[in-house]
JSON list of C-alpha atoms in Angstrom, two decimals:
[
{"chain": "A", "resi": 209, "resn": "MET", "atom": "CA", "xyz": [9.60, 59.17, -31.73]},
{"chain": "A", "resi": 210, "resn": "ASN", "atom": "CA", "xyz": [10.78, 57.18, -34.68]},
{"chain": "A", "resi": 211, "resn": "GLU", "atom": "CA", "xyz": [8.60, 54.75, -36.60]},
{"chain": "A", "resi": 212, "resn": "ILE", "atom": "CA", "xyz": [9.81, 51.67, -34.71]},
{"chain": "A", "resi": 213, "resn": "GLY", "atom": "CA", "xyz": [9.08, 53.29, -31.34]},
{"chain": "A", "resi": 214, "resn": "ASP", "atom": "CA", "xyz": [5.55, 54.11, -32.48]},
{"chain": "A", "resi": 215, "resn": "LEU", "atom": "CA", "xyz": [4.92, 50.47, -33.39]},
{"chain": "A", "resi": 216, "resn": "MET", "atom": "CA", "xyz": [6.11, 49.08, -30.06]},
{"chain": "A", "resi": 217, "resn": "PRO", "atom": "CA", "xyz": [3.31, 48.27, -27.63]},
{"chain": "A", "resi": 218, "resn": "LYS", "atom": "CA", "xyz": [3.15, 50.48, -24.60]},
{"chain": "A", "resi": 219, "resn": "PRO", "atom": "CA", "xyz": [3.47, 48.69, -21.26]},
{"chain": "A", "resi": 220, "resn": "SER", "atom": "CA", "xyz": [0.37, 48.79, -19.11]},
{"chain": "A", "resi": 221, "resn": "VAL", "atom": "CA", "xyz": [1.19, 50.64, -15.91]},
{"chain": "A", "resi": 222, "resn": "ASP", "atom": "CA", "xyz": [-1.35, 51.05, -13.16]},
{"chain": "A", "resi": 223, "resn": "TRP", "atom": "CA", "xyz": [0.45, 53.85, -11.31]},
{"chain": "A", "resi": 224, "resn": "VAL", "atom": "CA", "xyz": [3.85, 55.51, -11.00]},
{"chain": "A", "resi": 225, "resn": "ASP", "atom": "CA", "xyz": [5.52, 55.99, -7.62]},
{"chain": "A", "resi": 226, "resn": "GLN", "atom": "CA", "xyz": [7.24, 59.19, -6.42]},
{"chain": "A", "resi": 227, "resn": "ARG", "atom": "CA", "xyz": [10.58, 58.25, -8.00]},
{"chain": "A", "resi": 228, "resn": "GLY", "atom": "CA", "xyz": [9.05, 57.71, -11.41]},
{"chain": "A", "resi": 229, "resn": "ARG", "atom": "CA", "xyz": [9.18, 53.91, -11.32]},
{"chain": "A", "resi": 230, "resn": "SER", "atom": "CA", "xyz": [6.19, 52.20, -12.81]},
{"chain": "A", "resi": 231, "resn": "GLN", "atom": "CA", "xyz": [4.28, 49.85, -10.54]},
{"chain": "A", "resi": 232, "resn": "ILE", "atom": "CA", "xyz": [1.90, 47.16, -11.69]},
{"chain": "A", "resi": 233, "resn": "VAL", "atom": "CA", "xyz": [-0.98, 46.40, -9.39]},
{"chain": "A", "resi": 234, "resn": "LEU", "atom": "CA", "xyz": [-2.34, 42.88, -9.55]},
{"chain": "A", "resi": 235, "resn": "THR", "atom": "CA", "xyz": [-6.07, 42.86, -9.01]},
{"chain": "A", "resi": 236, "resn": "LYS", "atom": "CA", "xyz": [-8.12, 39.76, -8.35]},
{"chain": "A", "resi": 237, "resn": "GLN", "atom": "CA", "xyz": [-9.28, 39.69, -11.98]},
{"chain": "A", "resi": 238, "resn": "LYS", "atom": "CA", "xyz": [-5.72, 39.93, -13.30]},
{"chain": "A", "resi": 239, "resn": "VAL", "atom": "CA", "xyz": [-4.57, 37.11, -11.02]},
{"chain": "A", "resi": 240, "resn": "SER", "atom": "CA", "xyz": [-7.46, 34.88, -12.08]},
{"chain": "A", "resi": 241, "resn": "LYS", "atom": "CA", "xyz": [-6.74, 35.64, -15.74]},
{"chain": "A", "resi": 242, "resn": "ILE", "atom": "CA", "xyz": [-3.07, 34.71, -15.26]},
{"chain": "A", "resi": 243, "resn": "ALA", "atom": "CA", "xyz": [-4.10, 31.51, -13.45]},
{"chain": "A", "resi": 244, "resn": "GLU", "atom": "CA", "xyz": [-6.49, 30.57, -16.27]},
{"chain": "A", "resi": 245, "resn": "MET", "atom": "CA", "xyz": [-3.71, 31.03, -18.81]},
{"chain": "A", "resi": 246, "resn": "ALA", "atom": "CA", "xyz": [-1.36, 28.84, -16.75]},
{"chain": "A", "resi": 247, "resn": "ILE", "atom": "CA", "xyz": [-4.01, 26.13, -16.31]},
{"chain": "A", "resi": 248, "resn": "GLY", "atom": "CA", "xyz": [-4.68, 26.21, -20.04]},
{"chain": "A", "resi": 249, "resn": "GLN", "atom": "CA", "xyz": [-1.05, 25.25, -20.63]},
{"chain": "A", "resi": 250, "resn": "LEU", "atom": "CA", "xyz": [-1.31, 22.12, -18.47]},
{"chain": "A", "resi": 251, "resn": "ARG", "atom": "CA", "xyz": [-3.47, 20.20, -20.94]},
{"chain": "A", "resi": 252, "resn": "PRO", "atom": "CA", "xyz": [-0.86, 20.13, -23.75]},
{"chain": "A", "resi": 253, "resn": "ALA", "atom": "CA", "xyz": [1.85, 19.33, -21.20]},
{"chain": "A", "resi": 254, "resn": "ALA", "atom": "CA", "xyz": [-0.22, 16.49, -19.76]},
{"chain": "A", "resi": 255, "resn": "SER", "atom": "CA", "xyz": [-0.94, 15.08, -23.21]},
{"chain": "A", "resi": 256, "resn": "PHE", "atom": "CA", "xyz": [2.75, 15.19, -24.16]},
{"chain": "A", "resi": 257, "resn": "LEU", "atom": "CA", "xyz": [3.76, 13.50, -20.89]},
{"chain": "A", "resi": 258, "resn": "LEU", "atom": "CA", "xyz": [1.03, 10.92, -21.38]},
{"chain": "A", "resi": 259, "resn": "PHE", "atom": "CA", "xyz": [2.37, 10.06, -24.83]},
{"chain": "A", "resi": 260, "resn": "ILE", "atom": "CA", "xyz": [5.93, 9.83, -23.49]},
{"chain": "A", "resi": 261, "resn": "ASN", "atom": "CA", "xyz": [4.83, 7.66, -20.55]},
{"chain": "A", "resi": 262, "resn": "PHE", "atom": "CA", "xyz": [2.88, 5.28, -22.78]},
{"chain": "A", "resi": 263, "resn": "SER", "atom": "CA", "xyz": [5.86, 4.89, -25.10]},
{"chain": "A", "resi": 264, "resn": "LEU", "atom": "CA", "xyz": [8.24, 4.28, -22.20]},
{"chain": "A", "resi": 265, "resn": "TYR", "atom": "CA", "xyz": [5.88, 1.80, -20.51]},
{"chain": "A", "resi": 266, "resn": "ALA", "atom": "CA", "xyz": [5.53, -0.09, -23.82]},
{"chain": "A", "resi": 267, "resn": "VAL", "atom": "CA", "xyz": [9.32, -0.38, -24.06]},
{"chain": "A", "resi": 268, "resn": "VAL", "atom": "CA", "xyz": [9.53, -1.50, -20.41]},
{"chain": "A", "resi": 269, "resn": "LEU", "atom": "CA", "xyz": [6.89, -4.16, -21.07]},
{"chain": "A", "resi": 270, "resn": "GLY", "atom": "CA", "xyz": [8.75, -5.35, -24.16]},
{"chain": "A", "resi": 271, "resn": "ILE", "atom": "CA", "xyz": [12.14, -5.64, -22.49]},
{"chain": "A", "resi": 272, "resn": "SER", "atom": "CA", "xyz": [10.83, -7.17, -19.27]},
{"chain": "A", "resi": 273, "resn": "GLY", "atom": "CA", "xyz": [8.65, -9.59, -21.25]},
{"chain": "A", "resi": 274, "resn": "TRP", "atom": "CA", "xyz": [11.71, -10.68, -23.20]},
{"chain": "A", "resi": 275, "resn": "ALA", "atom": "CA", "xyz": [13.69, -11.11, -19.98]},
{"chain": "A", "resi": 276, "resn": "MET", "atom": "CA", "xyz": [10.91, -13.11, -18.32]},
{"chain": "A", "resi": 277, "resn": "ASN", "atom": "CA", "xyz": [10.70, -15.39, -21.36]},
{"chain": "A", "resi": 278, "resn": "ARG", "atom": "CA", "xyz": [14.47, -15.84, -21.23]},
{"chain": "A", "resi": 279, "resn": "ILE", "atom": "CA", "xyz": [14.33, -16.72, -17.52]},
{"chain": "A", "resi": 280, "resn": "ILE", "atom": "CA", "xyz": [11.57, -19.26, -18.11]},
{"chain": "A", "resi": 281, "resn": "ASN", "atom": "CA", "xyz": [13.25, -20.88, -21.11]},
{"chain": "A", "resi": 282, "resn": "TYR", "atom": "CA", "xyz": [16.90, -20.83, -20.02]},
{"chain": "A", "resi": 283, "resn": "GLY", "atom": "CA", "xyz": [16.80, -20.42, -16.26]},
{"chain": "A", "resi": 284, "resn": "GLY", "atom": "CA", "xyz": [18.28, -16.92, -16.23]},
{"chain": "A", "resi": 285, "resn": "VAL", "atom": "CA", "xyz": [19.26, -13.85, -18.19]},
{"chain": "A", "resi": 286, "resn": "GLY", "atom": "CA", "xyz": [22.85, -13.56, -19.34]},
{"chain": "A", "resi": 287, "resn": "GLY", "atom": "CA", "xyz": [24.65, -11.07, -17.15]},
{"chain": "A", "resi": 288, "resn": "GLY", "atom": "CA", "xyz": [21.94, -11.05, -14.50]},
{"chain": "A", "resi": 289, "resn": "ASN", "atom": "CA", "xyz": [22.40, -11.02, -10.74]},
{"chain": "A", "resi": 290, "resn": "ALA", "atom": "CA", "xyz": [20.33, -11.66, -7.60]},
{"chain": "A", "resi": 291, "resn": "ALA", "atom": "CA", "xyz": [18.08, -8.63, -8.17]},
{"chain": "A", "resi": 292, "resn": "THR", "atom": "CA", "xyz": [17.30, -9.45, -11.81]},
{"chain": "A", "resi": 293, "resn": "THR", "atom": "CA", "xyz": [14.24, -11.62, -11.19]},
{"chain": "A", "resi": 294, "resn": "TYR", "atom": "CA", "xyz": [12.63, -9.06, -8.89]},
{"chain": "A", "resi": 295, "resn": "LEU", "atom": "CA", "xyz": [13.44, -6.23, -11.28]},
{"chain": "A", "resi": 296, "resn": "ILE", "atom": "CA", "xyz": [11.78, -8.07, -14.14]},
{"chain": "A", "resi": 297, "resn": "ILE", "atom": "CA", "xyz": [8.68, -9.10, -12.18]},
{"chain": "A", "resi": 298, "resn": "PHE", "atom": "CA", "xyz": [8.05, -5.62, -10.85]},
{"chain": "A", "resi": 299, "resn": "SER", "atom": "CA", "xyz": [8.83, -4.09, -14.26]},
{"chain": "A", "resi": 300, "resn": "LEU", "atom": "CA", "xyz": [6.09, -6.23, -15.77]},
{"chain": "A", "resi": 301, "resn": "ILE", "atom": "CA", "xyz": [3.62, -5.19, -13.07]},
{"chain": "A", "resi": 302, "resn": "ALA", "atom": "CA", "xyz": [4.56, -1.50, -13.24]},
{"chain": "A", "resi": 303, "resn": "GLY", "atom": "CA", "xyz": [4.47, -1.56, -17.04]},
{"chain": "A", "resi": 304, "resn": "ALA", "atom": "CA", "xyz": [1.01, -3.12, -17.17]},
{"chain": "A", "resi": 305, "resn": "VAL", "atom": "CA", "xyz": [-0.45, -0.75, -14.58]},
{"chain": "A", "resi": 306, "resn": "GLY", "atom": "CA", "xyz": [1.29, 2.22, -16.20]},
{"chain": "A", "resi": 307, "resn": "ALA", "atom": "CA", "xyz": [-0.08, 1.35, -19.63]},
{"chain": "A", "resi": 308, "resn": "ALA", "atom": "CA", "xyz": [-3.56, 1.06, -18.09]},
{"chain": "A", "resi": 309, "resn": "ALA", "atom": "CA", "xyz": [-3.05, 4.44, -16.40]},
{"chain": "A", "resi": 310, "resn": "THR", "atom": "CA", "xyz": [-2.43, 6.02, -19.79]},
{"chain": "A", "resi": 311, "resn": "LEU", "atom": "CA", "xyz": [-5.84, 4.78, -20.94]},
{"chain": "A", "resi": 312, "resn": "PHE", "atom": "CA", "xyz": [-7.46, 6.52, -17.97]},
{"chain": "A", "resi": 313, "resn": "GLY", "atom": "CA", "xyz": [-5.36, 9.57, -18.81]},
{"chain": "A", "resi": 314, "resn": "LEU", "atom": "CA", "xyz": [-6.57, 9.56, -22.42]},
{"chain": "A", "resi": 315, "resn": "ASN", "atom": "CA", "xyz": [-10.15, 9.48, -21.20]},
{"chain": "A", "resi": 316, "resn": "HIS", "atom": "CA", "xyz": [-9.44, 12.43, -18.93]},
{"chain": "A", "resi": 317, "resn": "LEU", "atom": "CA", "xyz": [-7.69, 14.40, -21.69]},
{"chain": "A", "resi": 318, "resn": "ARG", "atom": "CA", "xyz": [-10.68, 13.86, -23.94]},
{"chain": "A", "resi": 319, "resn": "SER", "atom": "CA", "xyz": [-13.09, 15.45, -21.47]},
{"chain": "A", "resi": 320, "resn": "TRP", "atom": "CA", "xyz": [-10.65, 17.46, -19.26]},
{"chain": "A", "resi": 321, "resn": "GLY", "atom": "CA", "xyz": [-13.34, 17.82, -16.64]},
{"chain": "A", "resi": 322, "resn": "PRO", "atom": "CA", "xyz": [-13.75, 17.16, -12.94]},
{"chain": "A", "resi": 323, "resn": "GLU", "atom": "CA", "xyz": [-15.66, 13.92, -13.60]},
{"chain": "A", "resi": 324, "resn": "SER", "atom": "CA", "xyz": [-12.71, 11.97, -15.01]},
{"chain": "A", "resi": 325, "resn": "LEU", "atom": "CA", "xyz": [-9.95, 13.64, -13.03]},
{"chain": "A", "resi": 326, "resn": "PRO", "atom": "CA", "xyz": [-10.09, 11.52, -9.83]},
{"chain": "A", "resi": 327, "resn": "ALA", "atom": "CA", "xyz": [-9.84, 8.24, -11.73]},
{"chain": "A", "resi": 328, "resn": "ALA", "atom": "CA", "xyz": [-6.93, 9.45, -13.87]},
{"chain": "A", "resi": 329, "resn": "ALA", "atom": "CA", "xyz": [-5.07, 10.88, -10.87]},
{"chain": "A", "resi": 330, "resn": "ALA", "atom": "CA", "xyz": [-5.64, 7.78, -8.71]},
{"chain": "A", "resi": 331, "resn": "VAL", "atom": "CA", "xyz": [-4.50, 5.26, -11.31]},
{"chain": "A", "resi": 332, "resn": "ALA", "atom": "CA", "xyz": [-1.52, 7.44, -12.26]},
{"chain": "A", "resi": 333, "resn": "SER", "atom": "CA", "xyz": [-0.52, 7.62, -8.59]},
{"chain": "A", "resi": 334, "resn": "ILE", "atom": "CA", "xyz": [-0.73, 3.84, -8.24]},
{"chain": "A", "resi": 335, "resn": "ALA", "atom": "CA", "xyz": [1.34, 3.37, -11.40]},
{"chain": "A", "resi": 336, "resn": "TRP", "atom": "CA", "xyz": [3.90, 5.87, -10.14]},
{"chain": "A", "resi": 337, "resn": "GLY", "atom": "CA", "xyz": [4.11, 4.07, -6.80]},
{"chain": "A", "resi": 338, "resn": "LEU", "atom": "CA", "xyz": [4.79, 0.76, -8.54]},
{"chain": "A", "resi": 339, "resn": "THR", "atom": "CA", "xyz": [7.35, 2.46, -10.77]},
{"chain": "A", "resi": 340, "resn": "ILE", "atom": "CA", "xyz": [9.11, 3.88, -7.71]},
{"chain": "A", "resi": 341, "resn": "LEU", "atom": "CA", "xyz": [9.13, 0.40, -6.17]},
{"chain": "A", "resi": 342, "resn": "ASP", "atom": "CA", "xyz": [10.69, -0.90, -9.37]},
{"chain": "A", "resi": 343, "resn": "LEU", "atom": "CA", "xyz": [13.15, 2.00, -9.24]},
{"chain": "A", "resi": 344, "resn": "GLY", "atom": "CA", "xyz": [14.41, 0.57, -5.96]},
{"chain": "A", "resi": 345, "resn": "PHE", "atom": "CA", "xyz": [15.07, -2.79, -7.59]},
{"chain": "A", "resi": 346, "resn": "ALA", "atom": "CA", "xyz": [16.70, -1.07, -10.56]},
{"chain": "A", "resi": 347, "resn": "SER", "atom": "CA", "xyz": [18.99, 0.83, -8.19]},
{"chain": "A", "resi": 348, "resn": "LYS", "atom": "CA", "xyz": [19.97, -2.38, -6.44]},
{"chain": "A", "resi": 349, "resn": "HIS", "atom": "CA", "xyz": [20.50, -4.04, -9.82]},
{"chain": "A", "resi": 350, "resn": "ILE", "atom": "CA", "xyz": [22.80, -1.19, -10.87]},
{"chain": "A", "resi": 351, "resn": "ARG", "atom": "CA", "xyz": [24.74, -1.48, -7.62]},
{"chain": "A", "resi": 352, "resn": "LEU", "atom": "CA", "xyz": [25.26, -5.23, -8.10]},
{"chain": "A", "resi": 353, "resn": "HIS", "atom": "CA", "xyz": [26.43, -4.66, -11.72]},
{"chain": "A", "resi": 354, "resn": "THR", "atom": "CA", "xyz": [25.14, -6.36, -14.83]},
{"chain": "A", "resi": 355, "resn": "ASP", "atom": "CA", "xyz": [26.63, -7.24, -18.18]},
{"chain": "A", "resi": 356, "resn": "SER", "atom": "CA", "xyz": [23.37, -7.26, -20.14]},
{"chain": "A", "resi": 357, "resn": "ASP", "atom": "CA", "xyz": [22.74, -4.20, -22.28]},
{"chain": "A", "resi": 358, "resn": "ARG", "atom": "CA", "xyz": [19.01, -4.92, -22.35]},
{"chain": "A", "resi": 359, "resn": "LEU", "atom": "CA", "xyz": [18.82, -4.94, -18.58]},
{"chain": "A", "resi": 360, "resn": "ARG", "atom": "CA", "xyz": [20.76, -1.66, -18.45]},
{"chain": "A", "resi": 361, "resn": "THR", "atom": "CA", "xyz": [18.25, -0.24, -20.90]},
{"chain": "A", "resi": 362, "resn": "LEU", "atom": "CA", "xyz": [15.40, -1.46, -18.69]},
{"chain": "A", "resi": 363, "resn": "GLU", "atom": "CA", "xyz": [17.02, 0.23, -15.68]},
{"chain": "A", "resi": 364, "resn": "ALA", "atom": "CA", "xyz": [17.37, 3.50, -17.61]},
{"chain": "A", "resi": 365, "resn": "PHE", "atom": "CA", "xyz": [13.74, 3.45, -18.73]},
{"chain": "A", "resi": 366, "resn": "ILE", "atom": "CA", "xyz": [12.55, 2.79, -15.19]},
{"chain": "A", "resi": 367, "resn": "ILE", "atom": "CA", "xyz": [14.60, 5.74, -13.92]},
{"chain": "A", "resi": 368, "resn": "ILE", "atom": "CA", "xyz": [13.22, 8.03, -16.64]},
{"chain": "A", "resi": 369, "resn": "LEU", "atom": "CA", "xyz": [9.66, 6.81, -16.08]},
{"chain": "A", "resi": 370, "resn": "SER", "atom": "CA", "xyz": [9.78, 7.60, -12.38]},
{"chain": "A", "resi": 371, "resn": "GLY", "atom": "CA", "xyz": [10.43, 11.24, -13.25]},
{"chain": "A", "resi": 372, "resn": "THR", "atom": "CA", "xyz": [8.06, 11.65, -16.19]},
{"chain": "A", "resi": 373, "resn": "MET", "atom": "CA", "xyz": [5.20, 9.97, -14.34]},
{"chain": "A", "resi": 374, "resn": "LEU", "atom": "CA", "xyz": [5.73, 12.34, -11.41]},
{"chain": "A", "resi": 375, "resn": "LEU", "atom": "CA", "xyz": [5.58, 15.32, -13.80]},
{"chain": "A", "resi": 376, "resn": "TYR", "atom": "CA", "xyz": [2.36, 13.95, -15.31]},
{"chain": "A", "resi": 377, "resn": "ILE", "atom": "CA", "xyz": [0.79, 13.59, -11.86]},
{"chain": "A", "resi": 378, "resn": "ALA", "atom": "CA", "xyz": [1.91, 17.14, -11.02]},
{"chain": "A", "resi": 379, "resn": "SER", "atom": "CA", "xyz": [0.22, 18.45, -14.17]},
{"chain": "A", "resi": 380, "resn": "LEU", "atom": "CA", "xyz": [-3.00, 16.66, -13.19]},
{"chain": "A", "resi": 381, "resn": "HIS", "atom": "CA", "xyz": [-2.91, 18.05, -9.67]},
{"chain": "A", "resi": 382, "resn": "GLY", "atom": "CA", "xyz": [-2.06, 21.49, -11.02]},
{"chain": "A", "resi": 383, "resn": "SER", "atom": "CA", "xyz": [-5.28, 21.45, -13.00]},
{"chain": "A", "resi": 384, "resn": "ILE", "atom": "CA", "xyz": [-7.14, 20.52, -9.80]},
{"chain": "A", "resi": 385, "resn": "ALA", "atom": "CA", "xyz": [-5.64, 23.46, -7.93]},
{"chain": "A", "resi": 386, "resn": "GLY", "atom": "CA", "xyz": [-6.53, 25.85, -10.73]},
{"chain": "A", "resi": 387, "resn": "ARG", "atom": "CA", "xyz": [-10.21, 24.96, -10.64]},
{"chain": "A", "resi": 388, "resn": "LYS", "atom": "CA", "xyz": [-10.75, 25.88, -7.00]}
]
């Protein structure tokens, strides 16, 4: 063999069948080692999603706080429709609960143990449920059309948050499944 071929790692083959094809046998130890490696990758993914979710919830709180102030001061938001008030109220609630859920998530990421996991998963599920409820109002708001760019931005952030929060919850529950 040439020098490059000598440097290449040889594949690990457990046995070769009658036709000369290599077969890899997965033993219980190999499967558990693969599962541990996959579970180890969930912590960085969960921390990234937690950072993204906190940033998005902060933006949602800012925009919906502005819109609520505008409704209180002027009686409405320019370009709003019948679903605007409900969208803003539920955005404020979902944003506050979602921001609180990220604090529980930070506590869980710090320890990454079974003690803090139920609290983080429960609060994240509640925040996701409220975000999905707000997604319904955002969908209705989109259907009724709006002229306000800020409200369109709020709708977009709610749509994105419903997906990223679901991915975060999936990463938490994936770490639960890996520990059994």
